[in-house]
Amino acid sequence: MGLNVYLSGEIHTDWREQIIDGAQGLDITFTGPVTDHDASDDCGVAILGAESDKFWHDHKGAKLNAIRTRKGIADADVVVVRFGEKYKQWNAAFDAGYAAGLGKSIIVLHGPDHQHALKEVDAAALAVAEEPRQVVEILRYVLTGKLPD
Amino acid sequence: MGLNVYLSGEIHTDWREQIIDGAQGLDITFTGPVTDHDASDDCGVAILGAESDKFWHDHKGAKLNAIRTRKGIADADVVVVRFGEKYKQWNAAFDAGYAAGLGKSIIVLHGPDHQHALKEVDAAALAVAEEPRQVVEILRYVLTGKLPD
Amino acid sequence: MGLNVYLSGEIHTDWREQIIDGAQGLDITFTGPVTDHDASDDCGVAILGAESDKFWHDHKGAKLNAIRTRKGIADADVVVVRFGEKYKQWNAAFDAGYAAGLGKSIIVLHGPDHQHALKEVDAAALAVAEEPRQVVEILRYVLTGKLPD
Amino acid sequence: MGLNVYLSGEIHTDWREQIIDGAQGLDITFTGPVTDHDASDDCGVAILGAESDKFWHDHKGAKLNAIRTRKGIADADVVVVRFGEKYKQWNAAFDAGYAAGLGKSIIVLHGPDHQHALKEVDAAALAVAEEPRQVVEILRYVLTGKLPD
Amino acid sequence: MGLNVYLSGEIHTDWREQIIDGAQGLDITFTGPVTDHDASDDCGVAILGAESDKFWHDHKGAKLNAIRTRKGIADADVVVVRFGEKYKQWNAAFDAGYAAGLGKSIIVLHGPDHQHALKEVDAAALAVAEEPRQVVEILRYVLTGKLPD
Amino acid sequence: MGLNVYLSGEIHTDWREQIIDGAQGLDITFTGPVTDHDASDDCGVAILGAESDKFWHDHKGAKLNAIRTRKGIADADVVVVRFGEKYKQWNAAFDAGYAAGLGKSIIVLHGPDHQHALKEVDAAALAVAEEPRQVVEILRYVLTGKLPD
Amino acid sequence: MGLNVYLSGEIHTDWREQIIDGAQGLDITFTGPVTDHDASDDCGVAILGAESDKFWHDHKGAKLNAIRTRKGIADADVVVVRFGEKYKQWNAAFDAGYAAGLGKSIIVLHGPDHQHALKEVDAAALAVAEEPRQVVEILRYVLTGKLPD
Amino acid sequence: MGLNVYLSGEIHTDWREQIIDGAQGLDITFTGPVTDHDASDDCGVAILGAESDKFWHDHKGAKLNAIRTRKGIADADVVVVRFGEKYKQWNAAFDAGYAAGLGKSIIVLHGPDHQHALKEVDAAALAVAEEPRQVVEILRYVLTGKLPD
């Protein structure tokens, strides 16, 4: 058994690298969104032409990014959704909902202070973790049956 | 043609009433979440027994609410998702994602200041409105072909 | 047995009325797009605000119309797609493809001069008719087993 | 992440080759219809026997071609639909609708003069491009996160 | 609980009437194919125009009949498939396969001499009956829990 | 909003009646299996003929019952699964799994002594109750937003 | 593009070998039922124990065979169904219906004398061939766009 | 043709090893749950933190295990469910129901004394075996058409 794991959400810390590094040796293919913030914001107009209205500037970019995120989530066995300390992060919650609508196994990763605000997201998950290390331990257990020492 | 419309999101203003009132005379069945904030928070423990840990207190409640919200969204032709001025509102973004995962027609309702933060949600929608009145006008147009005067 | 029938395509002649009139007495619910050409073109900006760029003007309108057309086709047992003599009518062919993707029974209605250009659409249909009268006769036969005299 | 991309539509210019050449080095599998116009028109009768009636001549061919096009679109992550300057091209619009019915990510490729006539197709797309080069840039961005210089 | 029951197969005896009569008083909606043999054979050409080639004559008719049979089977909770003593009855076996592909509950109705030849069809069924009376008893039991005296 | 609720599992106490009585006045349609134990065991041979082998005796009956249980679960919004104190009750756990496979909202009803043995079933549920009264309270809350006094 | 092709139906002539031989060099994976007639008839009792009743003897075998046929058809892009000159061949028609229920591309292969009896099966197909050679030519055309000389 | 086979149920005997050993040389990928009983019970709290309440201790573990079991069953062509002599084994019956809800081919493996209690599970299966050896023989027959000597 191998796993496809999509890493959704916060892009300002190195949590993805921690998980990918920690999971070395496991049969896992990781995917995720474009994490270059500027490229992600401007991709639409950079490729398809400038927009004078900021709404359409954002709209064109968000749709290009959707080609990648939909594919990644649709192909995933497990979707990990990380909520950081800052920003609205509505796209992370949207991804969690989208994954739930497709019946994916969801792991939510957030600090204890977000617990009440994320209760609906957590309720749709099979695990709620606080640290990237725990996500690695879950993935290792799922694939090998081995618990951390 | 009639419509089932689910009204998701913010529960602190009377936007649902505005839409339902404005849509009188149209063949629409409206549903939505429980909007009594205290009941929504405490339903799990009130019915199934107290929890000493706030996480499980919330968890039991969020799952009971999910019985209603999943049914409402699954039966809906159109899901309207309202983002207000305050709070994280991750459940609203989650509902939008869930509706997108099920292929529902989505109308997002929010003020212009949220435009950038909601670009991924807006990109999955068939309409982005700022006022409840506009949602009513959309529903009337969809059902009758009549535009506002 | 009753039928939901969606009438897609050309909006410049009275073919819909001919079918609906001819089918009186049969247990059929007919739906279709908004056929007021100006309303259909301008609904987006009329409700959600003007756009300086014609592309987005059209885009907003086309998405509002999609709320209706997707619902109508998704609920339909039979989708009738009419191609007239003029215009590109790509939306009609798009509707036919969308209906095929959903596995709907399709009846195509067009004159003999379009036969070669529509061969892929016709190949996805269960009937290819030239006259609205024939569509009525098909629907009557499907529901009652009675052939025209 | 790799992508399956189906290239639908116009067969009289070298837009497919431009995209495939431009995308060299990316993990993409391209598919598309048979682009030999004569073979595509006559395949049915050439293999299954002549028809005296042109309708059935075309019908047999269109159905054989459907074996390929359905497979290609069903397996695709992204469907690119190109509308050229000439002909009705209803099969292109049909493919776009079929892809939309299956929930595929769609990129439409057409010149600005077709903008109004294609508004319903564009409304179902995640990107509307004018040049094959832009399609390549989209695919590169989706797979690598890199924008054009 | 009510049931939609589709009665497929042999059209030369009164088995449908026996079941419908026997089931009076139960909350069942029965549907089935057109059982007028001549109308069923000729519907295509009668409505859509004559064909010189018998294959296309049959083809046009079979497709019109498919509008009805697909709708009936898709809406059914239970599909009863009757095999009589004579003829190939491949359409009956096709309907059984189609119903199995859609996950319907299937009841097969045939005499003991067909037992070996129908073993694959029987293996996909939830009941194999020899008499219409038994089908009525099954439907009554399913709806009311009452066994025959 | 109304609900279809399927009541699966234990048939030796009056828990179904308690729920149905308690839910009077709510817009709920209740369904469930045949609860006449003898009829349920013998329905197959009573209708379709005796079997000398007990396995096939049971098999014919279990398949007839499946016509009812599949229909009931497939149509349900909520599946309540009750585990009593005695017997293996594998059919109850099977129903819970079947409901989970279809994505239904599940409420499990069992005493605290079964908690460990049912942990996989409980993990797939949106609520775990100990008393029929709690199920009624959940259904009332889901439909009306009202909590018990 | 490669194809998975399931070869269903008649097992008394070498039509499968003709197709597989003719298709050498094409990127096709062929599957099909067990064609050893005795093994296919007796597999159930040979593995799971004898039955005194011929019905259950056949039933056990037919279900084991269904493990293979369902898998083969579910994985297929194209299902070829061959009807020979003799026997009822209801399993072939059942396979065709099952494939149609799953939305597979179907090629029917039969002689002209079966044309009327198979009209419903043919109407669900994308091609109706008389010779294995034609099936090879179709598959080659679908994969390469090349017509026979 | 190759097969993915999920081995669900009893974890106290070596039946999985018997099947895997017996099937050597066949193109089968076997998966199954974590069979380390202690790890399976405690994985949730070992990774995600201790719980004072045994219910939540179990709940967290059962959900982690669900990531593996859902993936395994969803990917399987055949689900083998083994019921041993002891314990409630409700998770085995749940897995069988879940597999049935997804339309998987099911083989049940149990001794004759469980025959009546498992009749609903057996009725959803394509084979009921008593010995692991028989499961191997089934898998060999399905893949190769060869019966045991």
GROMACS .gro file of N, CA, C and O in nm, chain D residues 44-131:
model
  352
  491GLY      N    1  -1.621   0.496  -4.039
  491GLY     CA    2  -1.732   0.404  -4.017
  491GLY      C    3  -1.757   0.313  -4.136
  491GLY      O    4  -1.761   0.191  -4.124
  492VAL      N    5  -1.772   0.373  -4.252
  492VAL     CA    6  -1.802   0.292  -4.370
  492VAL      C    7  -1.679   0.216  -4.419
  492VAL      O    8  -1.692   0.107  -4.475
  493ALA      N    9  -1.562   0.273  -4.399
  493ALA     CA   10  -1.441   0.202  -4.443
  493ALA      C   11  -1.425   0.070  -4.369
  493ALA      O   12  -1.379  -0.029  -4.426
  494ILE      N   13  -1.464   0.067  -4.245
  494ILE     CA   14  -1.446  -0.055  -4.165
  494ILE      C   15  -1.572  -0.141  -4.161
  494ILE      O   16  -1.567  -0.263  -4.173
  495LEU      N   17  -1.687  -0.078  -4.148
  495LEU     CA   18  -1.810  -0.153  -4.121
  495LEU      C   19  -1.903  -0.165  -4.242
  495LEU      O   20  -2.009  -0.225  -4.232
  496GLY      N   21  -1.862  -0.109  -4.355
  496GLY     CA   22  -1.943  -0.125  -4.475
  496GLY      C   23  -2.012   0.003  -4.517
  496GLY      O   24  -2.051   0.083  -4.432
  497ALA      N   25  -2.030   0.017  -4.650
  497ALA     CA   26  -2.083   0.141  -4.707
  497ALA      C   27  -2.230   0.162  -4.669
  497ALA      O   28  -2.303   0.067  -4.642
  498GLU      N   29  -2.268   0.289  -4.670
  498GLU     CA   30  -2.407   0.328  -4.650
  498GLU      C   31  -2.451   0.416  -4.767
  498GLU      O   32  -2.377   0.505  -4.807
  499SER      N   33  -2.570   0.393  -4.816
  499SER     CA   34  -2.620   0.475  -4.925
  499SER      C   35  -2.668   0.611  -4.874
  499SER      O   36  -2.667   0.709  -4.946
  500ASP      N   37  -2.708   0.615  -4.751
  500ASP     CA   38  -2.761   0.737  -4.692
  500ASP      C   39  -2.648   0.810  -4.619
  500ASP      O   40  -2.583   0.753  -4.531
  501LYS      N   41  -2.624   0.936  -4.655
  501LYS     CA   42  -2.513   1.011  -4.595
  501LYS      C   43  -2.528   1.021  -4.442
  501LYS      O   44  -2.428   1.023  -4.370
  502PHE      N   45  -2.651   1.028  -4.394
  502PHE     CA   46  -2.670   1.039  -4.249
  502PHE      C   47  -2.608   0.919  -4.177
  502PHE      O   48  -2.537   0.934  -4.078
  503TRP      N   49  -2.635   0.800  -4.228
  503TRP     CA   50  -2.580   0.680  -4.161
  503TRP      C   51  -2.431   0.665  -4.188
  503TRP      O   52  -2.358   0.613  -4.103
  504HIS      N   53  -2.385   0.710  -4.305
  504HIS     CA   54  -2.241   0.718  -4.330
  504HIS      C   55  -2.173   0.797  -4.219
  504HIS      O   56  -2.076   0.752  -4.157
  505ASP      N   57  -2.225   0.915  -4.195
  505ASP     CA   58  -2.168   1.001  -4.091
  505ASP      C   59  -2.187   0.941  -3.951
  505ASP      O   60  -2.099   0.950  -3.865
  506HIS      N   61  -2.301   0.882  -3.931
  506HIS     CA   62  -2.335   0.828  -3.799
  506HIS      C   63  -2.238   0.718  -3.758
  506HIS      O   64  -2.189   0.716  -3.644
  507LYS      N   65  -2.213   0.626  -3.850
  507LYS     CA   66  -2.121   0.517  -3.818
  507LYS      C   67  -1.981   0.570  -3.786
  507LYS      O   68  -1.913   0.521  -3.695
  508GLY      N   69  -1.939   0.670  -3.860
  508GLY     CA   70  -1.808   0.727  -3.833
  508GLY      C   71  -1.803   0.802  -3.701
  508GLY      O   72  -1.708   0.788  -3.623
  509ALA      N   73  -1.905   0.879  -3.675
  509ALA     CA   74  -1.905   0.960  -3.553
  509ALA      C   75  -1.902   0.870  -3.429
  509ALA      O   76  -1.841   0.903  -3.328
  510LYS      N   77  -1.967   0.755  -3.440
  510LYS     CA   78  -1.968   0.664  -3.325
  510LYS      C   79  -1.831   0.598  -3.304
  510LYS      O   80  -1.788   0.580  -3.190
  511LEU      N   81  -1.766   0.562  -3.413
  511LEU     CA   82  -1.630   0.508  -3.395
  511LEU      C   83  -1.539   0.613  -3.331
  511LEU      O   84  -1.462   0.583  -3.240
  512ASN      N   85  -1.549   0.735  -3.381
  512ASN     CA   86  -1.467   0.840  -3.322
  512ASN      C   87  -1.500   0.862  -3.174
  512ASN      O   88  -1.412   0.898  -3.096
  513ALA      N   89  -1.625   0.838  -3.139
  513ALA     CA   90  -1.665   0.858  -2.998
  513ALA      C   91  -1.593   0.760  -2.905
  513ALA      O   92  -1.571   0.791  -2.788
  514ILE      N   93  -1.556   0.642  -2.955
  514ILE     CA   94  -1.481   0.549  -2.869
  514ILE      C   95  -1.351   0.616  -2.822
  514ILE      O   96  -1.315   0.608  -2.706
  515ARG      N   97  -1.288   0.684  -2.917
  515ARG     CA   98  -1.162   0.751  -2.882
  515ARG      C   99  -1.183   0.878  -2.800
  515ARG      O  100  -1.113   0.901  -2.702
  516THR      N  101  -1.276   0.960  -2.840
  516THR     CA  102  -1.291   1.089  -2.772
  516THR      C  103  -1.344   1.070  -2.629
  516THR      O  104  -1.298   1.136  -2.537
  517ARG      N  105  -1.435   0.979  -2.609
  517ARG     CA  106  -1.486   0.955  -2.473
  517ARG      C  107  -1.376   0.905  -2.381
  517ARG      O  108  -1.367   0.947  -2.265
  518LYS      N  109  -1.297   0.812  -2.432
  518LYS     CA  110  -1.185   0.760  -2.354
  518LYS      C  111  -1.086   0.872  -2.320
  518LYS      O  112  -1.041   0.888  -2.207
  519GLY      N  113  -1.055   0.950  -2.420
  519GLY     CA  114  -0.958   1.057  -2.398
  519GLY      C  115  -1.006   1.159  -2.297
  519GLY      O  116  -0.932   1.200  -2.208
  520ILE      N  117  -1.131   1.200  -2.309
  520ILE     CA  118  -1.184   1.301  -2.216
  520ILE      C  119  -1.202   1.241  -2.077
  520ILE      O  120  -1.171   1.304  -1.976
  521ALA      N  121  -1.251   1.119  -2.070
  521ALA     CA  122  -1.272   1.056  -1.938
  521ALA      C  123  -1.142   1.042  -1.861
  521ALA      O  124  -1.140   1.053  -1.738
  522ASP      N  125  -1.033   1.017  -1.931
  522ASP     CA  126  -0.903   0.999  -1.864
  522ASP      C  127  -0.831   1.131  -1.839
  522ASP      O  128  -0.727   1.132  -1.771
  523ALA      N  129  -0.880   1.240  -1.892
  523ALA     CA  130  -0.806   1.366  -1.886
  523ALA      C  131  -0.825   1.437  -1.753
  523ALA      O  132  -0.932   1.432  -1.692
  524ASP      N  133  -0.718   1.504  -1.709
  524ASP     CA  134  -0.728   1.599  -1.599
  524ASP      C  135  -0.769   1.736  -1.651
  524ASP      O  136  -0.840   1.809  -1.584
  525VAL      N  137  -0.719   1.768  -1.767
  525VAL     CA  138  -0.745   1.898  -1.828
  525VAL      C  139  -0.790   1.876  -1.972
  525VAL      O  140  -0.727   1.799  -2.045
  526VAL      N  141  -0.896   1.943  -2.013
  526VAL     CA  142  -0.942   1.937  -2.151
  526VAL      C  143  -0.926   2.077  -2.211
  526VAL      O  144  -0.985   2.173  -2.162
  527VAL      N  145  -0.844   2.084  -2.314
  527VAL     CA  146  -0.826   2.210  -2.387
  527VAL      C  147  -0.915   2.205  -2.510
  527VAL      O  148  -0.908   2.108  -2.586
  528VAL      N  149  -0.997   2.308  -2.529
  528VAL     CA  150  -1.089   2.309  -2.644
  528VAL      C  151  -1.058   2.432  -2.728
  528VAL      O  152  -1.069   2.546  -2.683
  529ARG      N  153  -1.019   2.408  -2.852
  529ARG     CA  154  -0.978   2.512  -2.945
  529ARG      C  155  -1.089   2.539  -3.046
  529ARG      O  156  -1.136   2.445  -3.114
  530PHE      N  157  -1.128   2.667  -3.057
  530PHE     CA  158  -1.221   2.707  -3.161
  530PHE      C  159  -1.146   2.793  -3.262
  530PHE      O  160  -1.085   2.895  -3.225
  531GLY      N  161  -1.149   2.749  -3.390
  531GLY     CA  162  -1.079   2.822  -3.496
  531GLY      C  163  -1.169   2.928  -3.557
  531GLY      O  164  -1.277   2.959  -3.507
  532GLU      N  165  -1.124   2.982  -3.669
  532GLU     CA  166  -1.197   3.092  -3.731
  532GLU      C  167  -1.315   3.045  -3.815
  532GLU      O  168  -1.407   3.120  -3.840
  533LYS      N  169  -1.307   2.923  -3.862
  533LYS     CA  170  -1.407   2.879  -3.960
  533LYS      C  171  -1.489   2.759  -3.910
  533LYS      O  172  -1.454   2.695  -3.815
  534TYR      N  173  -1.593   2.733  -3.979
  534TYR     CA  174  -1.679   2.617  -3.958
  534TYR      C  175  -1.762   2.629  -3.830
  534TYR      O  176  -1.738   2.713  -3.745
  535LYS      N  177  -1.858   2.541  -3.821
  535LYS     CA  178  -1.950   2.542  -3.707
  535LYS      C  179  -1.881   2.492  -3.580
  535LYS      O  180  -1.906   2.540  -3.471
  536GLN      N  181  -1.800   2.387  -3.593
  536GLN     CA  182  -1.723   2.336  -3.480
  536GLN      C  183  -1.812   2.296  -3.362
  536GLN      O  184  -1.777   2.318  -3.247
  537TRP      N  185  -1.927   2.240  -3.395
  537TRP     CA  186  -2.018   2.198  -3.287
  537TRP      C  187  -1.960   2.082  -3.207
  537TRP      O  188  -1.992   2.065  -3.091
  538ASN      N  189  -1.877   2.002  -3.272
  538ASN     CA  190  -1.815   1.893  -3.197
  538ASN      C  191  -1.722   1.947  -3.087
  538ASN      O  192  -1.711   1.886  -2.980
  539ALA      N  193  -1.657   2.059  -3.113
  539ALA     CA  194  -1.571   2.118  -3.009
  539ALA      C  195  -1.657   2.162  -2.889
  539ALA      O  196  -1.623   2.135  -2.773
  540ALA      N  197  -1.767   2.230  -2.917
  540ALA     CA  198  -1.854   2.275  -2.808
  540ALA      C  199  -1.917   2.156  -2.736
  540ALA      O  200  -1.935   2.159  -2.613
  541PHE      N  201  -1.948   2.053  -2.813
  541PHE     CA  202  -2.001   1.931  -2.751
  541PHE      C  203  -1.897   1.870  -2.656
  541PHE      O  204  -1.930   1.833  -2.544
  542ASP      N  205  -1.773   1.861  -2.701
  542ASP     CA  206  -1.667   1.808  -2.614
  542ASP      C  207  -1.654   1.892  -2.486
  542ASP      O  208  -1.633   1.838  -2.377
  543ALA      N  209  -1.661   2.023  -2.500
  543ALA     CA  210  -1.651   2.110  -2.382
  543ALA      C  211  -1.765   2.080  -2.285
  543ALA      O  212  -1.744   2.070  -2.164
  544GLY      N  213  -1.885   2.064  -2.339
  544GLY     CA  214  -1.998   2.032  -2.252
  544GLY      C  215  -1.982   1.896  -2.188
  544GLY      O  216  -2.013   1.878  -2.068
  545TYR      N  217  -1.936   1.801  -2.266
  545TYR     CA  218  -1.915   1.665  -2.212
  545TYR      C  219  -1.812   1.669  -2.099
  545TYR      O  220  -1.833   1.609  -1.993
  546ALA      N  221  -1.703   1.741  -2.121
  546ALA     CA  222  -1.601   1.756  -2.018
  546ALA      C  223  -1.658   1.824  -1.893
  546ALA      O  224  -1.629   1.785  -1.780
  547ALA      N  225  -1.741   1.924  -1.914
  547ALA     CA  226  -1.804   1.993  -1.800
  547ALA      C  227  -1.896   1.898  -1.724
  547ALA      O  228  -1.900   1.898  -1.600
  548GLY      N  229  -1.970   1.817  -1.798
  548GLY     CA  230  -2.058   1.720  -1.733
  548GLY      C  231  -1.981   1.620  -1.647
  548GLY      O  232  -2.033   1.572  -1.546
  549LEU      N  233  -1.857   1.591  -1.686
  549LEU     CA  234  -1.772   1.500  -1.608
  549LEU      C  235  -1.688   1.574  -1.503
  549LEU      O  236  -1.611   1.511  -1.430
  550GLY      N  237  -1.702   1.707  -1.495
  550GLY     CA  238  -1.631   1.782  -1.392
  550GLY      C  239  -1.483   1.805  -1.421
  550GLY      O  240  -1.403   1.827  -1.329
  551LYS      N  241  -1.444   1.802  -1.547
  551LYS     CA  242  -1.304   1.820  -1.583
  551LYS      C  243  -1.264   1.968  -1.576
  551LYS      O  244  -1.348   2.056  -1.596
  552SER      N  245  -1.137   1.995  -1.556
  552SER     CA  246  -1.083   2.130  -1.569
  552SER      C  247  -1.071   2.162  -1.717
  552SER      O  248  -1.010   2.086  -1.792
  553ILE      N  249  -1.128   2.275  -1.758
  553ILE     CA  250  -1.137   2.310  -1.900
  553ILE      C  251  -1.059   2.439  -1.928
  553ILE      O  252  -1.068   2.536  -1.852
  554ILE      N  253  -0.981   2.436  -2.035
  554ILE     CA  254  -0.918   2.557  -2.089
  554ILE      C  255  -0.972   2.578  -2.229
  554ILE      O  256  -0.966   2.488  -2.312
  555VAL      N  257  -1.027   2.696  -2.255
  555VAL     CA  258  -1.079   2.727  -2.388
  555VAL      C  259  -0.978   2.815  -2.458
  555VAL      O  260  -0.918   2.904  -2.398
  556LEU      N  261  -0.963   2.790  -2.587
  556LEU     CA  262  -0.863   2.861  -2.667
  556LEU      C  263  -0.931   2.916  -2.791
  556LEU      O  264  -0.974   2.840  -2.878
  557HIS      N  265  -0.945   3.049  -2.798
  557HIS     CA  266  -1.012   3.108  -2.914
  557HIS      C  267  -0.973   3.255  -2.926
  557HIS      O  268  -0.929   3.318  -2.828
  558GLY      N  269  -0.996   3.309  -3.045
  558GLY     CA  270  -0.968   3.449  -3.069
  558GLY      C  271  -1.076   3.539  -3.010
  558GLY      O  272  -1.186   3.493  -2.977
  559PRO      N  273  -1.048   3.669  -3.000
  559PRO     CA  274  -1.141   3.761  -2.933
  559PRO      C  275  -1.274   3.777  -3.006
  559PRO      O  276  -1.375   3.812  -2.942
  560ASP      N  277  -1.278   3.753  -3.136
  560ASP     CA  278  -1.404   3.772  -3.209
  560ASP      C  279  -1.509   3.668  -3.172
  560ASP      O  280  -1.627   3.688  -3.197
  561HIS      N  281  -1.468   3.556  -3.115
  561HIS     CA  282  -1.565   3.454  -3.075
  561HIS      C  283  -1.611   3.471  -2.931
  561HIS      O  284  -1.686   3.389  -2.881
  562GLN      N  285  -1.566   3.574  -2.868
  562GLN     CA  286  -1.588   3.588  -2.723
  562GLN      C  287  -1.736   3.584  -2.684
  562GLN      O  288  -1.773   3.515  -2.589
  563HIS      N  289  -1.819   3.658  -2.754
  563HIS     CA  290  -1.961   3.662  -2.715
  563HIS      C  291  -2.030   3.528  -2.743
  563HIS      O  292  -2.106   3.477  -2.660
  564ALA      N  293  -2.000   3.471  -2.858
  564ALA     CA  294  -2.068   3.347  -2.896
  564ALA      C  295  -2.026   3.229  -2.808
  564ALA      O  296  -2.097   3.130  -2.797
  565LEU      N  297  -1.910   3.241  -2.747
  565LEU     CA  298  -1.859   3.131  -2.664
  565LEU      C  299  -1.875   3.159  -2.514
  565LEU      O  300  -1.814   3.090  -2.432
  566LYS      N  301  -1.956   3.255  -2.477
  566LYS     CA  302  -1.958   3.294  -2.335
  566LYS      C  303  -2.005   3.182  -2.244
  566LYS      O  304  -1.956   3.170  -2.131
  567GLU      N  305  -2.095   3.097  -2.288
  567GLU     CA  306  -2.138   2.986  -2.203
  567GLU      C  307  -2.026   2.883  -2.187
  567GLU      O  308  -2.011   2.821  -2.083
  568VAL      N  309  -1.951   2.861  -2.295
  568VAL     CA  310  -1.839   2.767  -2.285
  568VAL      C  311  -1.730   2.826  -2.196
  568VAL      O  312  -1.678   2.759  -2.105
  569ASP      N  313  -1.698   2.951  -2.216
  569ASP     CA  314  -1.595   3.016  -2.134
  569ASP      C  315  -1.636   3.016  -1.986
  569ASP      O  316  -1.549   3.005  -1.898
  570ALA      N  317  -1.765   3.029  -1.960
  570ALA     CA  318  -1.810   3.035  -1.821
  570ALA      C  319  -1.789   2.902  -1.748
  570ALA      O  320  -1.787   2.898  -1.625
  571ALA      N  321  -1.775   2.795  -1.824
  571ALA     CA  322  -1.752   2.663  -1.764
  571ALA      C  323  -1.603   2.630  -1.754
  571ALA      O  324  -1.567   2.523  -1.705
  572ALA      N  325  -1.519   2.724  -1.797
  572ALA     CA  326  -1.375   2.697  -1.805
  572ALA      C  327  -1.300   2.757  -1.686
  572ALA      O  328  -1.348   2.850  -1.622
  573LEU      N  329  -1.182   2.703  -1.660
  573LEU     CA  330  -1.093   2.761  -1.560
  573LEU      C  331  -0.993   2.857  -1.622
  573LEU      O  332  -0.924   2.929  -1.551
  574ALA      N  333  -0.986   2.860  -1.755
  574ALA     CA  334  -0.900   2.958  -1.822
  574ALA      C  335  -0.949   2.976  -1.965
  574ALA      O  336  -0.993   2.880  -2.029
  575VAL      N  337  -0.937   3.100  -2.014
  575VAL     CA  338  -0.969   3.132  -2.153
  575VAL      C  339  -0.844   3.197  -2.212
  575VAL      O  340  -0.805   3.305  -2.169
  576ALA      N  341  -0.785   3.126  -2.308
  576ALA     CA  342  -0.660   3.174  -2.368
  576ALA      C  343  -0.682   3.209  -2.514
  576ALA      O  344  -0.779   3.163  -2.576
  577GLU      N  345  -0.591   3.290  -2.567
  577GLU     CA  346  -0.600   3.325  -2.710
  577GLU      C  347  -0.491   3.257  -2.791
  577GLU      O  348  -0.504   3.244  -2.913
  578GLU      N  349  -0.383   3.217  -2.727
  578GLU     CA  350  -0.268   3.163  -2.799
  578GLU      C  351  -0.227   3.029  -2.740
  578GLU      O  352  -0.226   3.012  -2.618
   0.00000   0.00000   0.00000
